[in-house]
Amino acid sequence: MSIQKKDDVTYELIIKTAKRLLFKEGRFNVTTQEIADAAGINRTLINYYFRSRDALFELVLQNAVEEEEKRREMIVFSNLPIREKLETFIDYYFEQAKKYPYREVYIVTQMNSESICKLNNKDHIKRLTEKFFLELEHEMEKGNIQKMEPIQFVLNFISMLILPVCMRPLLQNSFDLADEGYDNILANRKEVILKSIFKN
Amino acid sequence: MSIQKKDDVTYELIIKTAKRLLFKEGRFNVTTQEIADAAGINRTLINYYFRSRDALFELVLQNAVEEEEKRREMIVFSNLPIREKLETFIDYYFEQAKKYPYREVYIVTQMNSESICKLNNKDHIKRLTEKFFLELEHEMEKGNIQKMEPIQFVLNFISMLILPVCMRPLLQNSFDLADEGYDNILANRKEVILKSIFKN
DNA sequence: TTTGCGCTTGACAATTTTGTCAAACATAAA
DNA sequence: TTTATGTTTGACAAAATTGTCAAGCGCAAA
């Protein structure tokens, strides 16, 4: 968008509000009117700044995907040893998850949209994963991690990290836990995950 | 609904189609027209059999929640040893996930709806989880499972089982995998999970 | 102050989605 | 063949959501 020149506070406010309703409150079929009300602005401004509802949502989605990629790269390119890499990744995830717990879920629900598949630079991904997988295999050789296909290890790790957050309503309800109780459980996840993954 | 008397094939077809679009294809904001088209019926029939869109969706949602509860109870009430219990649960999950991979995700996105919170018989849940948690602690004492809070063990287990399925689009895209490749990975999940959870 | 430019607003139109209803249809019983 | 009951349909109405537009507003520069 090249419309805004001096005052883009409204522009940012709309995006921020849309993200909040989508990624934090999980209201995936929120209307433009609801976004406008939550932002305390006139609904027409959404069309003024973003042309259409779809354009706004597309922007927010792309932004979310880029954040995911950024996180993914971070874990590989840092020169920390494996354990510290994973710890950093966990901290980073929980930090973002506190703000936007449903970001990944929303991305999944929008994955059919073709516009989302263009991003992944395949060569880049290949290099990323291969580098990280080698590090994992090396760590398995050393006996610090149980031997398995690296991709399976990553799936285990990502799963244990993300699912208790993104399915919190279902899980909290299933075990009949109060907010505080579930918060405490989440606060212990980092340690639990690390202990589950590393043998020593 | 007490409307249908002789012919409830249409009634069931509508539910089946709605479930397919919601839980299998993940189109969470599908319209009644789209459901009708997919089912090859007139849209008005949805109102005829279910009164309103909301009523249909509510029915499908309740049904999904009940299936979840059924699965949860199954794992506790069977008199199998822990390992076999978990194995049975894994098999059962994958069997249903092949049909409806997004069922849990949809439930999560609808958790704000008050109607969903009425179901959980709290005493029942308490008894279920306490019984199962005791079994887990016993298994930890025997050294077959790493010691941790039982709830954390369950979270680990559920996470490793569900997330690779319900976030398949995101993960498959992230690692740039073809359908067949990801299918193979999923096929190995059972063994991977069991090896990750049990020490021997 | 006046002018210009971007921002904001309310009213309106267009579109999409949902709900209603009377009539047509199918089929089995009388 | 009628009759009755339940099913299906298309047309219409209602509601909700989105998009457009001209006019008004705020504020800085001339």
JSON list of C-alpha atoms in Angstrom, two decimals, chain A residues 77-185:
[
{"chain": "A", "resi": 77, "resn": "PHE", "atom": "CA", "xyz": [21.59, -20.26, 11.95]},
{"chain": "A", "resi": 78, "resn": "SER", "atom": "CA", "xyz": [22.55, -19.57, 15.52]},
{"chain": "A", "resi": 79, "resn": "ASN", "atom": "CA", "xyz": [25.88, -21.15, 16.36]},
{"chain": "A", "resi": 80, "resn": "LEU", "atom": "CA", "xyz": [24.70, -22.47, 19.69]},
{"chain": "A", "resi": 81, "resn": "PRO", "atom": "CA", "xyz": [24.99, -26.15, 20.59]},
{"chain": "A", "resi": 82, "resn": "ILE", "atom": "CA", "xyz": [21.87, -28.19, 19.98]},
{"chain": "A", "resi": 83, "resn": "ARG", "atom": "CA", "xyz": [20.47, -28.02, 23.46]},
{"chain": "A", "resi": 84, "resn": "GLU", "atom": "CA", "xyz": [20.81, -24.26, 23.67]},
{"chain": "A", "resi": 85, "resn": "LYS", "atom": "CA", "xyz": [19.34, -23.92, 20.22]},
{"chain": "A", "resi": 86, "resn": "LEU", "atom": "CA", "xyz": [16.26, -25.82, 21.27]},
{"chain": "A", "resi": 87, "resn": "GLU", "atom": "CA", "xyz": [16.02, -23.91, 24.53]},
{"chain": "A", "resi": 88, "resn": "THR", "atom": "CA", "xyz": [16.16, -20.63, 22.68]},
{"chain": "A", "resi": 89, "resn": "PHE", "atom": "CA", "xyz": [13.53, -21.85, 20.29]},
{"chain": "A", "resi": 90, "resn": "ILE", "atom": "CA", "xyz": [11.26, -22.84, 23.15]},
{"chain": "A", "resi": 91, "resn": "ASP", "atom": "CA", "xyz": [11.64, -19.48, 24.84]},
{"chain": "A", "resi": 92, "resn": "TYR", "atom": "CA", "xyz": [11.01, -17.68, 21.58]},
{"chain": "A", "resi": 93, "resn": "TYR", "atom": "CA", "xyz": [7.91, -19.72, 20.87]},
{"chain": "A", "resi": 94, "resn": "PHE", "atom": "CA", "xyz": [6.34, -19.18, 24.29]},
{"chain": "A", "resi": 95, "resn": "GLU", "atom": "CA", "xyz": [7.10, -15.51, 24.07]},
{"chain": "A", "resi": 96, "resn": "GLN", "atom": "CA", "xyz": [5.17, -15.22, 20.82]},
{"chain": "A", "resi": 97, "resn": "ALA", "atom": "CA", "xyz": [2.53, -17.71, 21.87]},
{"chain": "A", "resi": 98, "resn": "LYS", "atom": "CA", "xyz": [1.61, -15.55, 24.83]},
{"chain": "A", "resi": 99, "resn": "LYS", "atom": "CA", "xyz": [0.63, -12.88, 22.33]},
{"chain": "A", "resi": 100, "resn": "TYR", "atom": "CA", "xyz": [-0.70, -15.01, 19.48]},
{"chain": "A", "resi": 101, "resn": "PRO", "atom": "CA", "xyz": [-1.44, -18.58, 20.59]},
{"chain": "A", "resi": 102, "resn": "TYR", "atom": "CA", "xyz": [-3.52, -19.40, 17.52]},
{"chain": "A", "resi": 103, "resn": "ARG", "atom": "CA", "xyz": [-1.21, -18.11, 14.82]},
{"chain": "A", "resi": 104, "resn": "GLU", "atom": "CA", "xyz": [-0.17, -21.54, 13.57]},
{"chain": "A", "resi": 105, "resn": "VAL", "atom": "CA", "xyz": [-3.69, -22.86, 13.67]},
{"chain": "A", "resi": 106, "resn": "TYR", "atom": "CA", "xyz": [-4.91, -19.97, 11.56]},
{"chain": "A", "resi": 107, "resn": "ILE", "atom": "CA", "xyz": [-2.18, -20.55, 9.02]},
{"chain": "A", "resi": 108, "resn": "VAL", "atom": "CA", "xyz": [-3.21, -24.17, 8.75]},
{"chain": "A", "resi": 109, "resn": "THR", "atom": "CA", "xyz": [-6.82, -23.25, 8.11]},
{"chain": "A", "resi": 110, "resn": "GLN", "atom": "CA", "xyz": [-5.71, -20.96, 5.29]},
{"chain": "A", "resi": 111, "resn": "MET", "atom": "CA", "xyz": [-3.27, -23.35, 3.68]},
{"chain": "A", "resi": 112, "resn": "ASN", "atom": "CA", "xyz": [-5.52, -24.08, 0.75]},
{"chain": "A", "resi": 113, "resn": "SER", "atom": "CA", "xyz": [-5.13, -20.48, -0.36]},
{"chain": "A", "resi": 114, "resn": "GLU", "atom": "CA", "xyz": [-2.66, -20.67, -3.20]},
{"chain": "A", "resi": 115, "resn": "SER", "atom": "CA", "xyz": [-0.93, -17.43, -2.28]},
{"chain": "A", "resi": 116, "resn": "ILE", "atom": "CA", "xyz": [0.69, -19.07, 0.69]},
{"chain": "A", "resi": 117, "resn": "CYS", "atom": "CA", "xyz": [2.62, -21.69, -1.19]},
{"chain": "A", "resi": 118, "resn": "LYS", "atom": "CA", "xyz": [4.79, -19.31, -3.15]},
{"chain": "A", "resi": 119, "resn": "LEU", "atom": "CA", "xyz": [6.99, -18.29, -0.25]},
{"chain": "A", "resi": 120, "resn": "ASN", "atom": "CA", "xyz": [9.08, -21.28, 0.52]},
{"chain": "A", "resi": 121, "resn": "ASN", "atom": "CA", "xyz": [12.39, -20.96, -1.23]},
{"chain": "A", "resi": 122, "resn": "LYS", "atom": "CA", "xyz": [12.93, -24.65, -1.73]},
{"chain": "A", "resi": 123, "resn": "ASP", "atom": "CA", "xyz": [16.69, -24.59, -1.99]},
{"chain": "A", "resi": 124, "resn": "HIS", "atom": "CA", "xyz": [16.84, -22.51, 1.11]},
{"chain": "A", "resi": 125, "resn": "ILE", "atom": "CA", "xyz": [14.68, -24.95, 3.02]},
{"chain": "A", "resi": 126, "resn": "LYS", "atom": "CA", "xyz": [16.74, -27.86, 1.84]},
{"chain": "A", "resi": 127, "resn": "ARG", "atom": "CA", "xyz": [19.92, -26.27, 3.10]},
{"chain": "A", "resi": 128, "resn": "LEU", "atom": "CA", "xyz": [18.33, -25.31, 6.40]},
{"chain": "A", "resi": 129, "resn": "THR", "atom": "CA", "xyz": [16.94, -28.69, 7.22]},
{"chain": "A", "resi": 130, "resn": "GLU", "atom": "CA", "xyz": [19.94, -30.65, 6.00]},
{"chain": "A", "resi": 131, "resn": "LYS", "atom": "CA", "xyz": [22.26, -28.61, 8.17]},
{"chain": "A", "resi": 132, "resn": "PHE", "atom": "CA", "xyz": [20.10, -29.04, 11.20]},
{"chain": "A", "resi": 133, "resn": "PHE", "atom": "CA", "xyz": [19.46, -32.69, 10.57]},
{"chain": "A", "resi": 134, "resn": "LEU", "atom": "CA", "xyz": [23.19, -33.33, 10.42]},
{"chain": "A", "resi": 135, "resn": "GLU", "atom": "CA", "xyz": [23.62, -31.68, 13.77]},
{"chain": "A", "resi": 136, "resn": "LEU", "atom": "CA", "xyz": [20.89, -33.86, 15.19]},
{"chain": "A", "resi": 137, "resn": "GLU", "atom": "CA", "xyz": [22.41, -37.04, 13.81]},
{"chain": "A", "resi": 138, "resn": "HIS", "atom": "CA", "xyz": [25.72, -36.06, 15.28]},
{"chain": "A", "resi": 139, "resn": "GLU", "atom": "CA", "xyz": [24.07, -35.60, 18.65]},
{"chain": "A", "resi": 140, "resn": "MET", "atom": "CA", "xyz": [22.45, -38.99, 18.31]},
{"chain": "A", "resi": 141, "resn": "GLU", "atom": "CA", "xyz": [25.80, -40.56, 17.61]},
{"chain": "A", "resi": 142, "resn": "LYS", "atom": "CA", "xyz": [27.10, -39.00, 20.79]},
{"chain": "A", "resi": 143, "resn": "GLY", "atom": "CA", "xyz": [24.22, -40.64, 22.63]},
{"chain": "A", "resi": 144, "resn": "ASN", "atom": "CA", "xyz": [22.62, -37.47, 23.92]},
{"chain": "A", "resi": 145, "resn": "ILE", "atom": "CA", "xyz": [19.50, -37.99, 21.86]},
{"chain": "A", "resi": 146, "resn": "GLN", "atom": "CA", "xyz": [17.65, -41.18, 21.13]},
{"chain": "A", "resi": 147, "resn": "LYS", "atom": "CA", "xyz": [18.32, -42.42, 17.63]},
{"chain": "A", "resi": 148, "resn": "MET", "atom": "CA", "xyz": [15.56, -41.82, 15.14]},
{"chain": "A", "resi": 149, "resn": "GLU", "atom": "CA", "xyz": [14.98, -40.11, 11.84]},
{"chain": "A", "resi": 150, "resn": "PRO", "atom": "CA", "xyz": [15.77, -36.43, 12.34]},
{"chain": "A", "resi": 151, "resn": "ILE", "atom": "CA", "xyz": [12.43, -35.39, 10.90]},
{"chain": "A", "resi": 152, "resn": "GLN", "atom": "CA", "xyz": [10.70, -37.50, 13.51]},
{"chain": "A", "resi": 153, "resn": "PHE", "atom": "CA", "xyz": [12.70, -35.86, 16.23]},
{"chain": "A", "resi": 154, "resn": "VAL", "atom": "CA", "xyz": [11.69, -32.45, 14.96]},
{"chain": "A", "resi": 155, "resn": "LEU", "atom": "CA", "xyz": [8.06, -33.50, 14.80]},
{"chain": "A", "resi": 156, "resn": "ASN", "atom": "CA", "xyz": [8.23, -34.71, 18.39]},
{"chain": "A", "resi": 157, "resn": "PHE", "atom": "CA", "xyz": [9.80, -31.48, 19.51]},
{"chain": "A", "resi": 158, "resn": "ILE", "atom": "CA", "xyz": [7.46, -29.14, 17.63]},
{"chain": "A", "resi": 159, "resn": "SER", "atom": "CA", "xyz": [4.45, -31.15, 18.72]},
{"chain": "A", "resi": 160, "resn": "MET", "atom": "CA", "xyz": [5.24, -31.16, 22.41]},
{"chain": "A", "resi": 161, "resn": "LEU", "atom": "CA", "xyz": [5.90, -27.45, 22.21]},
{"chain": "A", "resi": 162, "resn": "ILE", "atom": "CA", "xyz": [2.97, -26.20, 20.19]},
{"chain": "A", "resi": 163, "resn": "LEU", "atom": "CA", "xyz": [-0.02, -28.43, 20.79]},
{"chain": "A", "resi": 164, "resn": "PRO", "atom": "CA", "xyz": [-0.53, -27.76, 24.50]},
{"chain": "A", "resi": 165, "resn": "VAL", "atom": "CA", "xyz": [-0.79, -24.10, 23.56]},
{"chain": "A", "resi": 166, "resn": "CYS", "atom": "CA", "xyz": [-2.86, -24.15, 20.39]},
{"chain": "A", "resi": 167, "resn": "MET", "atom": "CA", "xyz": [-5.32, -26.71, 21.71]},
{"chain": "A", "resi": 168, "resn": "ARG", "atom": "CA", "xyz": [-5.49, -25.24, 25.18]},
{"chain": "A", "resi": 169, "resn": "PRO", "atom": "CA", "xyz": [-9.28, -24.77, 25.19]},
{"chain": "A", "resi": 170, "resn": "LEU", "atom": "CA", "xyz": [-9.89, -28.40, 24.35]},
{"chain": "A", "resi": 171, "resn": "LEU", "atom": "CA", "xyz": [-7.27, -29.77, 26.72]},
{"chain": "A", "resi": 172, "resn": "GLN", "atom": "CA", "xyz": [-8.07, -27.49, 29.60]},
{"chain": "A", "resi": 173, "resn": "ASN", "atom": "CA", "xyz": [-11.70, -28.43, 29.29]},
{"chain": "A", "resi": 174, "resn": "SER", "atom": "CA", "xyz": [-10.92, -32.13, 28.92]},
{"chain": "A", "resi": 175, "resn": "PHE", "atom": "CA", "xyz": [-9.00, -32.22, 32.17]},
{"chain": "A", "resi": 176, "resn": "ASP", "atom": "CA", "xyz": [-11.28, -29.73, 33.88]},
{"chain": "A", "resi": 177, "resn": "LEU", "atom": "CA", "xyz": [-8.49, -27.36, 34.82]},
{"chain": "A", "resi": 178, "resn": "ALA", "atom": "CA", "xyz": [-8.68, -23.72, 35.83]},
{"chain": "A", "resi": 179, "resn": "ASP", "atom": "CA", "xyz": [-6.75, -21.06, 33.99]},
{"chain": "A", "resi": 180, "resn": "GLU", "atom": "CA", "xyz": [-4.16, -20.82, 36.73]},
{"chain": "A", "resi": 181, "resn": "GLY", "atom": "CA", "xyz": [-3.64, -24.54, 36.82]},
{"chain": "A", "resi": 182, "resn": "TYR", "atom": "CA", "xyz": [-3.09, -24.74, 33.10]},
{"chain": "A", "resi": 183, "resn": "ASP", "atom": "CA", "xyz": [-0.76, -21.78, 33.20]},
{"chain": "A", "resi": 184, "resn": "ASN", "atom": "CA", "xyz": [1.36, -23.60, 35.74]},
{"chain": "A", "resi": 185, "resn": "ILE", "atom": "CA", "xyz": [1.47, -26.66, 33.53]}
]
